Structures are given as C-alpha cells and as structure tokens.
C-alpha cells in the first residue's frame, strides 16, 4: 500500500482519471445520486490517494482553511467497493488528517459527513456540530475536530 499526496498541478492525467473514475463509481453510480462531482474545487485541493500496486483503492481531497470552511477540511472520502473490508477508510482518514497538520499547520478540521458515517468519523476525533441536512438528497451532518 502506498499513499500519495499531491497538489492538483502535480497530478498526472492518469491520477486524475483514476480518482474521477472512483468518485463517479461510488458517489454517482453506486449511491444513485446525480450531482456535479466536478465542482471547481479540485484545483484548490490536495489529493490524498491510496494505491495498491497501480490501482487507486481509496481517495480524499483536503483543503486549507478558508476554501470550503473557515477551518481546514476533508471531502470526497471514498474507498473502492472491492476493498471496503480492509480498513482502508481508517488509513485514508488518518493520512488526510496528518496531511492537513503537516501542510496547513492547523488542528481544526470540518467535514460534511454522510449521516450514517458519524460513528466512523467520531472514532477519528470528529464531533457532530449540526442537525441532519440534505446534501444532494443524501442525509449529512457537519462534524469538526477543534
């Protein structure tokens, strides 16, 4: 397993293709949710990619404070459906949190989490800070590490 963290301009075309494909597979097809995945924020993000050999198996994007929220943030957290039983979500979120600490020099992180994943994110130190709201017709809550 190999973790790569890259700014948008450092991505290869293959990196870009792989993470857009994985996000499409899960967020649009699997979750049956038509929404604008390419939202204009990828260029401002750092991309956390977990590879097994040449296969992208997990992905997230992270942002410095002031881009998506007043704090740093993590989004588009996704694990390949074929690899979900391998604890890669925990590896990915830990890598994203560490990358935020190292690159953005902050401890505060905000996420918009799918409501059913609150326990998963709570295990990483996130606390729910909002009521449920719909984002692209999927129940979400805001969670934070302060």
Coordinates of N, CA and C in Angstrom, one line a residue:
X1 N 0.8 -1.2 0.0 CA 0.0 0.0 0.0 C 0.9 1.2 0.0
X2 N 0.5 2.2 -0.8 CA 1.3 3.4 -0.9 C 0.4 4.6 -0.9
X3 N 0.7 5.6 -0.1 CA -0.1 6.9 0.0 C 0.7 7.9 -0.8
X4 N -0.1 8.6 -1.7 CA 0.5 9.7 -2.4 C -0.4 10.9 -2.1
X5 N 0.3 12.1 -1.9 CA -0.5 13.3 -1.6 C 0.1 14.4 -2.6
X6 N -0.8 14.9 -3.4 CA -0.4 15.8 -4.5 C -1.3 17.0 -4.6
X7 N -0.7 18.1 -5.0 CA -1.5 19.3 -5.4 C -2.0 19.0 -6.8
X8 N -3.0 19.7 -7.2 CA -3.7 19.5 -8.5 C -2.6 19.5 -9.6
X9 N -1.8 20.5 -9.6 CA -0.8 20.7 -10.7 C 0.2 19.6 -10.7
X10 N 0.4 18.8 -9.7 CA 1.3 17.7 -9.6 C 0.7 16.4 -10.1
X11 N -0.6 16.3 -10.3 CA -1.3 15.1 -10.7 C -1.0 14.8 -12.1
X12 N -0.8 13.5 -12.4 CA -0.7 13.1 -13.8 C -2.1 12.9 -14.4
X13 N -2.2 12.8 -15.7 CA -3.5 12.6 -16.3 C -4.1 11.3 -15.8
X14 N -3.3 10.3 -15.6 CA -3.7 9.0 -15.1 C -4.3 9.1 -13.6
X15 N -3.6 9.9 -12.8 CA -4.1 10.1 -11.4 C -5.5 10.7 -11.5
X16 N -5.6 11.8 -12.3 CA -6.9 12.5 -12.4 C -8.0 11.5 -12.9
X17 N -7.7 10.7 -13.9 CA -8.6 9.8 -14.5 C -9.1 8.8 -13.4
X18 N -8.1 8.3 -12.6 CA -8.4 7.2 -11.7 C -9.3 7.8 -10.5
X19 N -9.0 9.0 -10.0 CA -9.8 9.4 -8.9 C -11.1 9.9 -9.4
X20 N -11.3 10.5 -10.6 CA -12.6 10.9 -11.1 C -13.4 9.6 -11.3
X21 N -12.8 8.6 -11.8 CA -13.5 7.3 -12.1 C -14.0 6.7 -10.8
X22 N -13.1 6.7 -9.7 CA -13.5 6.1 -8.5 C -14.7 6.9 -7.8
X23 N -14.6 8.2 -7.9 CA -15.6 9.1 -7.3 C -16.9 8.8 -8.1
X24 N -16.9 8.7 -9.4 CA -18.0 8.5 -10.2 C -18.7 7.1 -9.9
X25 N -17.8 6.1 -9.8 CA -18.3 4.8 -9.5 C -19.1 4.7 -8.2
X26 N -18.6 5.4 -7.2 CA -19.3 5.3 -5.9 C -20.3 6.4 -5.7
X27 N -20.0 7.7 -5.8 CA -20.9 8.7 -5.5 C -22.0 8.9 -6.5
X28 N -21.8 8.6 -7.7 CA -22.9 8.8 -8.7 C -23.6 7.5 -9.0
X29 N -22.9 6.4 -9.4 CA -23.5 5.2 -9.8 C -24.0 4.4 -8.6
X30 N -23.1 4.0 -7.7 CA -23.5 3.2 -6.5 C -24.5 3.8 -5.7
X31 N -24.3 5.1 -5.4 CA -25.3 5.8 -4.5 C -26.5 6.4 -5.3
X32 N -26.5 6.2 -6.6 CA -27.6 6.6 -7.4 C -27.9 8.1 -7.2
X33 N -26.9 8.9 -7.3 CA -27.0 10.3 -7.0 C -26.5 11.2 -8.1
X34 N -27.4 11.8 -8.8 CA -26.9 12.7 -9.9 C -26.5 14.0 -9.3
X35 N -25.3 14.4 -9.4 CA -24.8 15.7 -8.9 C -23.6 16.1 -9.6
X36 N -23.1 17.3 -9.4 CA -22.0 17.8 -10.1 C -20.7 17.5 -9.3
X37 N -20.1 16.4 -9.6 CA -18.9 16.0 -8.9 C -17.7 16.9 -9.2
X38 N -17.6 17.3 -10.4 CA -16.5 18.2 -10.8 C -17.0 19.6 -10.5
X39 N -16.7 20.1 -9.3 CA -17.3 21.2 -8.7 C -16.5 22.5 -8.7
X40 N -15.3 22.5 -9.3 CA -14.4 23.6 -9.3 C -13.5 23.7 -8.2
X41 N -13.5 22.7 -7.2 CA -12.6 22.8 -6.1 C -11.4 21.9 -6.2
X42 N -11.4 21.0 -7.2 CA -10.2 20.1 -7.3 C -8.9 20.8 -7.4
X43 N -9.0 21.9 -8.2 CA -7.7 22.7 -8.4 C -7.2 23.3 -7.1
X44 N -8.0 23.5 -6.1 CA -7.6 24.2 -4.9 C -7.3 23.1 -3.8
X45 N -7.5 21.9 -4.1 CA -7.3 20.8 -3.1 C -6.0 20.2 -3.2
X46 N -5.6 19.5 -2.1 CA -4.5 18.5 -2.2 C -5.3 17.1 -2.2
X47 N -4.7 16.2 -3.0 CA -5.4 14.9 -3.2 C -4.6 13.8 -2.5
X48 N -5.3 13.1 -1.7 CA -4.8 12.0 -0.9 C -5.2 10.7 -1.6
X49 N -4.2 10.0 -2.1 CA -4.6 8.8 -2.9 C -3.8 7.6 -2.3
X50 N -4.6 6.5 -2.1 CA -4.1 5.3 -1.5 C -4.0 4.3 -2.7
X51 N -2.8 3.8 -3.0 CA -2.6 2.9 -4.1 C -2.2 1.5 -3.6
X52 N -2.8 0.5 -4.2 CA -2.3 -0.9 -4.1 C -1.8 -1.3 -5.4
X53 N -0.5 -1.4 -5.5 CA 0.2 -1.5 -6.8 C -0.2 -0.3 -7.7
X54 N -0.7 -0.5 -8.8 CA -1.1 0.7 -9.6 C -2.6 1.0 -9.5
X55 N -3.3 0.3 -8.6 CA -4.8 0.5 -8.5 C -5.1 1.5 -7.4
X56 N -5.8 2.6 -7.7 CA -6.3 3.5 -6.7 C -7.4 2.8 -5.9
X57 N -7.2 2.7 -4.6 CA -8.2 1.9 -3.8 C -8.9 2.8 -2.8
X58 N -8.4 4.0 -2.6 CA -9.0 5.0 -1.7 C -8.6 6.4 -2.0
X59 N -9.4 7.4 -1.8 CA -9.1 8.8 -2.2 C -9.9 9.7 -1.3
X60 N -9.2 10.9 -1.1 CA -9.9 12.0 -0.4 C -9.2 13.3 -0.9
X61 N -9.9 14.4 -0.7 CA -9.3 15.7 -1.0 C -9.3 16.5 0.2
X62 N -8.3 17.3 0.4 CA -8.2 18.1 1.6 C -8.0 19.6 1.2
X63 N -8.4 20.5 2.1 CA -8.4 21.9 1.8 C -7.8 22.7 3.0
X64 N -7.1 23.7 2.7 CA -6.6 24.7 3.7 C -7.8 25.4 4.2
X65 N -7.7 26.1 5.4 CA -8.8 26.9 5.9 C -9.1 28.0 5.0
X66 N -10.4 28.4 5.0 CA -10.9 29.5 4.2 C -11.3 29.1 2.7
X67 N -11.2 27.8 2.4 CA -11.6 27.4 1.0 C -13.0 26.9 1.0
X68 N -13.2 25.8 1.7 CA -14.6 25.2 1.9 C -15.3 25.7 3.2
X69 N -14.5 25.8 4.2 CA -14.9 26.2 5.5 C -13.9 27.2 6.1
X70 N -14.3 27.7 7.3 CA -13.3 28.6 7.9 C -12.1 27.8 8.4
X71 N -12.3 26.5 8.7 CA -11.2 25.6 9.1 C -10.7 24.8 7.9
X72 N -9.7 24.1 8.1 CA -9.3 23.1 7.0 C -10.4 22.1 6.9
X73 N -10.4 21.3 5.8 CA -11.5 20.3 5.6 C -11.0 19.1 4.8
X74 N -11.8 18.1 4.9 CA -11.6 16.9 4.2 C -12.9 16.6 3.4
X75 N -12.8 16.1 2.2 CA -14.0 15.8 1.4 C -13.8 14.7 0.4
X76 N -14.9 14.3 -0.2 CA -14.9 13.2 -1.3 C -14.1 12.0 -0.8
X77 N -14.3 11.6 0.5 CA -13.7 10.4 1.0 C -14.3 9.2 0.4
X78 N -13.5 8.3 -0.2 CA -14.1 7.2 -0.9 C -13.1 6.0 -0.9
X79 N -13.7 4.8 -0.8 CA -12.9 3.6 -0.8 C -13.5 2.7 -1.9
X80 N -12.7 2.1 -2.7 CA -13.2 1.2 -3.7 C -14.1 0.1 -3.1
X81 N -15.3 -0.1 -3.7 CA -16.2 -1.1 -3.2 C -15.5 -2.5 -3.0
X82 N -14.6 -2.9 -3.8 CA -13.9 -4.2 -3.7 C -13.0 -4.2 -2.5
X83 N -12.6 -3.1 -1.9 CA -11.6 -3.0 -0.9 C -12.2 -2.6 0.5
X84 N -13.5 -2.5 0.6 CA -14.1 -1.9 1.8 C -13.8 -2.8 3.1
X85 N -13.5 -4.0 3.0 CA -13.3 -4.9 4.1 C -11.9 -4.9 4.6
X86 N -11.1 -3.9 4.2 CA -9.7 -4.0 4.5 C -9.2 -2.8 5.4
X87 N -10.2 -2.1 6.0 CA -9.9 -1.0 6.9 C -9.2 0.2 6.3
X88 N -9.3 0.3 4.9 CA -8.6 1.4 4.2 C -9.2 2.8 4.5
X89 N -10.5 2.8 4.9 CA -11.1 4.1 5.2 C -10.4 4.7 6.4
X90 N -10.0 3.9 7.4 CA -9.3 4.5 8.5 C -7.9 4.9 8.1
X91 N -7.2 4.1 7.3 CA -5.9 4.5 6.8 C -6.0 5.9 6.0
X92 N -7.0 6.0 5.2 CA -7.2 7.2 4.4 C -7.5 8.4 5.2
X93 N -8.4 8.3 6.2 CA -8.7 9.5 7.0 C -7.6 9.9 7.9
X94 N -6.9 8.9 8.4 CA -5.6 9.2 9.2 C -4.6 9.9 8.4
X95 N -4.4 9.5 7.1 CA -3.5 10.1 6.2 C -3.9 11.6 5.9
X96 N -5.2 11.7 5.7 CA -5.8 13.1 5.4 C -5.6 14.0 6.6
X97 N -5.9 13.6 7.8 CA -5.7 14.4 9.0 C -4.2 14.8 9.1
X98 N -3.3 13.8 9.0 CA -1.9 14.1 9.1 C -1.4 15.0 8.0
X99 N -1.9 14.9 6.8 CA -1.5 15.8 5.7 C -2.0 17.2 6.0
X100 N -3.2 17.4 6.6 CA -3.7 18.7 7.0 C -2.7 19.3 8.0
X101 N -2.4 18.5 9.1 CA -1.5 19.0 10.1 C -0.1 19.5 9.5
X102 N 0.4 18.7 8.6 CA 1.7 18.9 8.0 C 1.7 20.1 7.0
X103 N 0.7 20.2 6.2 CA 0.7 21.2 5.1 C -0.1 22.5 5.4
X104 N -1.0 22.4 6.4 CA -1.8 23.6 6.6 C -1.6 24.2 8.0
X105 N -0.8 23.5 8.8 CA -0.5 23.9 10.2 C -1.7 24.3 11.0
X106 N -2.7 23.4 11.1 CA -3.9 23.7 11.9 C -4.3 22.4 12.5
X107 N -5.0 22.4 13.6 CA -5.6 21.3 14.2 C -7.1 21.2 13.9
X108 N -7.7 22.3 13.5 CA -9.2 22.4 13.3 C -9.5 21.9 11.9
X109 N -10.5 20.9 11.8 CA -10.9 20.3 10.6 C -12.4 20.2 10.6
X110 N -13.1 20.5 9.5 CA -14.5 20.4 9.3 C -14.8 19.5 8.2
X111 N -15.8 18.7 8.3 CA -16.3 17.8 7.2 C -17.8 17.8 7.1
X112 N -18.3 17.5 6.0 CA -19.7 17.3 5.8 C -19.8 15.8 5.5
X113 N -20.3 15.1 6.6 CA -20.3 13.6 6.6 C -21.7 13.0 6.3
X114 N -21.7 12.0 5.5 CA -23.0 11.3 5.4 C -23.4 10.8 6.8
X115 N -24.7 11.1 7.1 CA -25.2 10.9 8.5 C -24.8 9.5 9.0
X116 N -24.9 8.4 8.2 CA -24.7 7.1 8.7 C -23.2 6.8 9.0
X117 N -22.3 7.7 8.7 CA -20.9 7.5 9.0 C -20.4 8.3 10.2
X118 N -21.3 8.8 11.0 CA -20.9 9.6 12.2 C -20.0 8.8 13.1
X119 N -20.4 7.5 13.4 CA -19.6 6.7 14.3 C -18.1 6.5 13.7
X120 N -18.1 6.3 12.4 CA -16.7 6.1 11.8 C -15.9 7.4 12.0
X121 N -16.4 8.6 11.7 CA -15.7 9.8 11.9 C -15.4 10.1 13.3
X122 N -16.3 9.8 14.2 CA -16.1 10.0 15.6 C -14.9 9.3 16.2
X123 N -14.7 8.1 15.6 CA -13.5 7.3 16.0 C -12.2 8.0 15.6
X124 N -12.3 9.0 14.7 CA -11.1 9.8 14.4 C -11.0 11.2 15.0
X125 N -11.9 11.4 16.0 CA -11.9 12.6 16.8 C -12.9 13.6 16.4
X126 N -13.7 13.4 15.4 CA -14.7 14.3 14.9 C -16.0 14.3 15.8
X127 N -16.5 15.5 16.0 CA -17.7 15.7 16.8 C -18.8 16.3 15.9
X128 N -20.0 15.8 16.0 CA -21.1 16.3 15.2 C -21.5 17.7 15.7
X129 N -21.6 18.6 14.8 CA -21.9 20.0 15.2 C -23.1 20.6 14.5
X130 N -23.9 19.8 13.8 CA -25.1 20.3 13.2 C -26.2 19.2 13.3
X131 N -27.4 19.7 13.0 CA -28.5 18.8 12.7 C -28.3 18.1 11.4
X132 N -29.1 17.1 11.1 CA -29.1 16.5 9.7 C -29.6 17.5 8.7
X133 N -28.9 17.5 7.5 CA -29.4 18.3 6.4 C -29.2 17.4 5.2
X134 N -29.9 17.8 4.1 CA -29.7 17.1 2.8 C -28.7 17.7 2.0
X135 N -27.8 16.9 1.5 CA -26.8 17.4 0.5 C -26.9 16.4 -0.7
X136 N -27.4 17.0 -1.8 CA -27.6 16.1 -3.0 C -28.6 15.0 -2.6
X137 N -29.6 15.3 -1.8 CA -30.7 14.4 -1.4 C -30.2 13.2 -0.5
X138 N -29.0 13.4 0.1 CA -28.4 12.4 1.0 C -28.3 13.0 2.3
X139 N -28.8 12.4 3.4 CA -28.6 13.0 4.8 C -27.1 13.1 5.2
X140 N -26.8 14.3 5.6 CA -25.4 14.7 6.0 C -25.5 15.4 7.4
X141 N -24.4 15.4 8.1 CA -24.2 16.3 9.2 C -22.8 16.9 9.1
X142 N -22.7 18.1 9.7 CA -21.4 18.7 9.8 C -20.7 18.1 11.0
X143 N -19.4 17.8 10.9 CA -18.6 17.3 12.0 C -17.3 18.1 12.0
X144 N -16.7 18.2 13.2 CA -15.5 19.0 13.4 C -14.5 18.4 14.4
X145 N -13.3 18.7 14.2 CA -12.2 18.5 15.1 C -11.7 19.9 15.5
X146 N -11.8 20.2 16.8 CA -11.3 21.5 17.3 C -10.0 21.4 18.0

